[in-house]
PDB file of C-alpha atoms in Angstrom:
ATOM      1  CA  MET A  13     -38.132 279.441 116.303  1.00 81.00           C
ATOM      2  CA  VAL A  14     -39.426 277.880 113.144  1.00 86.00           C
ATOM      3  CA  THR A  15     -40.775 279.703 110.096  1.00 89.00           C
ATOM      4  CA  GLU A  16     -43.293 277.766 108.059  1.00 91.00           C
ATOM      5  CA  ARG A  17     -44.856 278.533 104.716  1.00 92.00           C
ATOM      6  CA  VAL A  18     -48.335 277.206 104.082  1.00 93.00           C
ATOM      7  CA  THR A  19     -50.159 277.497 100.748  1.00 94.00           C
ATOM      8  CA  VAL A  20     -53.918 277.130 100.453  1.00 94.00           C
ATOM      9  CA  GLN A  21     -55.464 277.187  96.980  1.00 95.00           C
ATOM     10  CA  ILE A  22     -59.215 277.173  96.395  1.00 95.00           C
ATOM     11  CA  GLU A  23     -61.054 277.132  93.082  1.00 95.00           C
ATOM     12  CA  SER A  24     -64.130 279.342  92.957  1.00 94.00           C
ATOM     13  CA  SER A  25     -67.037 279.738  90.573  1.00 94.00           C
ATOM     14  CA  VAL A  26     -67.115 283.443  91.486  1.00 94.00           C
ATOM     15  CA  GLU A  27     -65.522 285.856  88.997  1.00 94.00           C
ATOM     16  CA  ALA A  28     -62.200 287.311  90.200  1.00 95.00           C
ATOM     17  CA  LYS A  29     -63.298 290.966  90.553  1.00 95.00           C
ATOM     18  CA  ARG A  30     -66.398 289.973  92.523  1.00 95.00           C
ATOM     19  CA  LEU A  31     -64.382 287.726  94.828  1.00 95.00           C
ATOM     20  CA  TRP A  32     -61.804 290.519  95.347  1.00 96.00           C
ATOM     21  CA  ASN A  33     -64.557 292.960  96.285  1.00 96.00           C
ATOM     22  CA  ALA A  34     -66.108 290.515  98.757  1.00 95.00           C
ATOM     23  CA  LEU A  35     -62.870 289.411 100.439  1.00 95.00           C
ATOM     24  CA  VAL A  36     -60.744 292.567 100.340  1.00 96.00           C
ATOM     25  CA  VAL A  37     -62.783 295.688  99.558  1.00 95.00           C
ATOM     26  CA  ASP A  38     -65.890 294.799 101.610  1.00 95.00           C
ATOM     27  CA  GLY A  39     -64.397 292.091 103.825  1.00 93.00           C
ATOM     28  CA  HIS A  40     -64.474 294.296 106.914  1.00 93.00           C
ATOM     29  CA  ASN A  41     -68.247 294.736 106.477  1.00 93.00           C
ATOM     30  CA  LEU A  42     -69.037 291.140 105.556  1.00 94.00           C
ATOM     31  CA  LEU A  43     -66.910 289.206 108.071  1.00 92.00           C
ATOM     32  CA  ALA A  44     -69.174 289.640 111.106  1.00 92.00           C
ATOM     33  CA  LYS A  45     -72.297 289.096 108.973  1.00 94.00           C
ATOM     34  CA  GLN A  46     -71.017 285.888 107.381  1.00 94.00           C
ATOM     35  CA  LEU A  47     -69.165 284.446 110.413  1.00 92.00           C
ATOM     36  CA  PRO A  48     -70.865 285.823 113.561  1.00 92.00           C
ATOM     37  CA  GLU A  49     -69.731 282.788 115.560  1.00 92.00           C
ATOM     38  CA  ILE A  50     -66.106 283.893 115.003  1.00 90.00           C
ATOM     39  CA  CYS A  51     -66.135 287.671 114.481  1.00 93.00           C
ATOM     40  CA  SER A  52     -68.168 290.297 116.318  1.00 94.00           C
ATOM     41  CA  GLY A  53     -66.914 293.210 114.211  1.00 94.00           C
ATOM     42  CA  VAL A  54     -64.044 294.964 112.451  1.00 96.00           C
ATOM     43  CA  THR A  55     -62.824 298.485 113.253  1.00 96.00           C
ATOM     44  CA  PHE A  56     -60.265 300.600 111.405  1.00 96.00           C
ATOM     45  CA  LEU A  57     -57.814 302.011 113.947  1.00 97.00           C
ATOM     46  CA  HIS A  58     -55.673 303.809 111.362  1.00 97.00           C
ATOM     47  CA  GLY A  59     -56.262 304.606 107.703  1.00 96.00           C
ATOM     48  CA  ASP A  60     -59.093 303.804 105.330  1.00 91.00           C
ATOM     49  CA  GLY A  61     -58.135 300.318 104.151  1.00 92.00           C
ATOM     50  CA  GLY A  62     -55.159 301.277 101.988  1.00 95.00           C
ATOM     51  CA  VAL A  63     -51.507 300.355 102.528  1.00 98.00           C
ATOM     52  CA  GLY A  64     -50.464 301.111 106.105  1.00 98.00           C
ATOM     53  CA  SER A  65     -54.011 300.873 107.466  1.00 98.00           C
ATOM     54  CA  ILE A  66     -54.523 298.948 110.680  1.00 98.00           C
ATOM     55  CA  LYS A  67     -57.792 297.205 111.444  1.00 97.00           C
ATOM     56  CA  GLN A  68     -58.861 295.293 114.508  1.00 97.00           C
ATOM     57  CA  ILE A  69     -60.914 292.125 114.136  1.00 95.00           C
ATOM     58  CA  ASN A  70     -62.814 291.404 117.338  1.00 94.00           C
ATOM     59  CA  PHE A  71     -63.572 287.768 118.087  1.00 92.00           C
ATOM     60  CA  SER A  72     -67.062 286.879 119.267  1.00 90.00           C
ATOM     61  CA  THR A  73     -67.471 285.495 122.768  1.00 84.00           C
ATOM     62  CA  THR A  74     -68.396 282.117 121.263  1.00 80.00           C
ATOM     63  CA  ALA A  75     -65.163 281.898 119.233  1.00 75.00           C
ATOM     64  CA  ASN A  76     -63.285 280.250 122.142  1.00 72.00           C
ATOM     65  CA  ARG A  77     -60.039 282.137 121.463  1.00 71.00           C
ATOM     66  CA  PRO A  78     -57.760 281.759 124.505  1.00 70.00           C
ATOM     67  CA  GLY A  79     -55.303 284.572 125.127  1.00 71.00           C
ATOM     68  CA  SER A  80     -56.749 287.339 122.971  1.00 84.00           C
ATOM     69  CA  SER A  81     -60.176 288.700 122.092  1.00 91.00           C
ATOM     70  CA  TYR A  82     -58.939 290.401 118.911  1.00 93.00           C
ATOM     71  CA  VAL A  83     -56.238 290.513 116.246  1.00 94.00           C
ATOM     72  CA  ARG A  84     -54.829 293.646 114.608  1.00 96.00           C
ATOM     73  CA  GLU A  85     -53.864 293.530 110.942  1.00 97.00           C
ATOM     74  CA  ARG A  86     -51.703 295.954 108.965  1.00 98.00           C
ATOM     75  CA  VAL A  87     -52.180 296.243 105.193  1.00 98.00           C
ATOM     76  CA  ASP A  88     -48.750 295.769 103.568  1.00 98.00           C
ATOM     77  CA  GLU A  89     -49.723 295.660  99.872  1.00 98.00           C
ATOM     78  CA  LEU A  90     -52.933 296.326  97.989  1.00 98.00           C
ATOM     79  CA  ASP A  91     -52.683 295.724  94.232  1.00 98.00           C
ATOM     80  CA  GLU A  92     -56.190 295.991  92.790  1.00 96.00           C
ATOM     81  CA  ASP A  93     -55.039 295.499  89.189  1.00 97.00           C
ATOM     82  CA  ASN A  94     -53.421 292.117  89.911  1.00 97.00           C
ATOM     83  CA  PHE A  95     -55.680 291.152  92.848  1.00 97.00           C
ATOM     84  CA  VAL A  96     -52.850 290.838  95.386  1.00 97.00           C
ATOM     85  CA  TYR A  97     -53.419 291.658  99.055  1.00 97.00           C
ATOM     86  CA  ARG A  98     -50.667 291.263 101.670  1.00 97.00           C
ATOM     87  CA  PHE A  99     -51.167 291.874 105.364  1.00 97.00           C
ATOM     88  CA  SER A 100     -49.499 291.123 108.695  1.00 97.00           C
ATOM     89  CA  HIS A 101     -50.810 290.463 112.150  1.00 95.00           C
ATOM     90  CA  VAL A 102     -49.260 293.090 114.415  1.00 95.00           C
ATOM     91  CA  LYS A 103     -50.971 292.437 117.760  1.00 94.00           C
ATOM     92  CA  GLY A 104     -53.312 289.965 119.424  1.00 91.00           C
ATOM     93  CA  GLY A 105     -54.542 286.669 118.054  1.00 87.00           C
ATOM     94  CA  GLU A 106     -51.970 283.873 118.048  1.00 86.00           C
ATOM     95  CA  LEU A 107     -49.163 286.428 118.516  1.00 85.00           C
ATOM     96  CA  VAL A 108     -50.050 286.300 122.217  1.00 82.00           C
ATOM     97  CA  ASN A 109     -49.145 282.641 122.773  1.00 82.00           C
ATOM     98  CA  LYS A 110     -47.772 280.819 119.744  1.00 86.00           C
ATOM     99  CA  LEU A 111     -46.403 283.120 117.046  1.00 89.00           C
ATOM    100  CA  VAL A 112     -43.628 285.677 116.738  1.00 91.00           C
ATOM    101  CA  SER A 113     -44.943 286.869 113.368  1.00 92.00           C
ATOM    102  CA  ALA A 114     -47.708 286.110 110.887  1.00 93.00           C
ATOM    103  CA  GLN A 115     -47.799 287.394 107.300  1.00 96.00           C
ATOM    104  CA  PHE A 116     -50.373 286.556 104.669  1.00 96.00           C
ATOM    105  CA  GLN A 117     -50.645 287.022 100.917  1.00 97.00           C
ATOM    106  CA  LEU A 118     -53.934 286.617  99.096  1.00 96.00           C
ATOM    107  CA  LYS A 119     -53.820 286.398  95.298  1.00 97.00           C
ATOM    108  CA  ILE A 120     -56.897 285.937  93.169  1.00 96.00           C
ATOM    109  CA  MET A 121     -56.232 284.617  89.675  1.00 96.00           C
ATOM    110  CA  ARG A 122     -58.659 285.186  86.829  1.00 93.00           C
ATOM    111  CA  LYS A 123     -60.264 282.343  84.957  1.00 91.00           C
ATOM    112  CA  ILE A 124     -63.126 282.345  82.471  1.00 89.00           C
ATOM    113  CA  ARG A 125     -66.243 283.059  84.580  1.00 86.00           C
ATOM    114  CA  ALA A 126     -64.391 281.847  87.683  1.00 88.00           C
ATOM    115  CA  SER A 127     -61.277 282.388  89.779  1.00 90.00           C
ATOM    116  CA  THR A 128     -58.658 280.704  91.922  1.00 91.00           C
ATOM    117  CA  ARG A 129     -57.810 282.044  95.352  1.00 92.00           C
ATOM    118  CA  ARG A 130     -54.313 281.316  96.605  1.00 93.00           C
ATOM    119  CA  THR A 131     -53.338 282.269 100.139  1.00 92.00           C
ATOM    120  CA  LEU A 132     -49.744 282.060 101.360  1.00 91.00           C
ATOM    121  CA  LEU A 133     -49.093 282.105 105.101  1.00 91.00           C
ATOM    122  CA  PHE A 134     -45.670 282.749 106.609  1.00 91.00           C
ATOM    123  CA  LEU A 135     -45.768 281.887 110.302  1.00 89.00           C
ATOM    124  CA  THR A 136     -42.850 282.095 112.738  1.00 91.00           C
ATOM    125  CA  THR A 137     -43.508 280.183 115.939  1.00 88.00           C
ATOM    126  CA  LYS A 138     -42.206 280.896 119.418  1.00 85.00           C
ATOM    127  CA  ASP A 139     -39.624 278.373 120.671  1.00 77.00           C
ATOM    128  CA  LYS A 140     -42.016 276.390 122.859  1.00 65.00           C
ATOM    129  CA  TRP A 141     -44.283 275.756 119.829  1.00 53.00           C
ATOM    130  CA  SER A 142     -41.471 274.632 117.489  1.00 51.00           C
ATOM    131  CA  ARG A 143     -41.411 270.996 116.458  1.00 50.00           C
TER     132      ARG A 143
END
């Protein structure tokens, strides 16, 4: 098994609070509307979106996702004051074939009339997918 850390940082002209609301607070409503070719809908299986909540993201039939038609995410941290959102994949998605675990951290950093979105991914691969 190999654990990899990947960092993706994107500058945005959208103010931090607005970006937080779109990605985290309303993300479950907007995902299928904005990316219908990938997501057919999001359903909360447990909780209301706070820490410990579990939501299922259903992939659309055109998404070409071998092995699983959905991924379940658990909310691990939700810090609205500092715009930090951590979650883990707990079932489905790439956990079926390639990954042992997948954790993500989204942090939105304030700038004047803009923001920076930094996403950290911690992925542990199954042996057959290790380099």
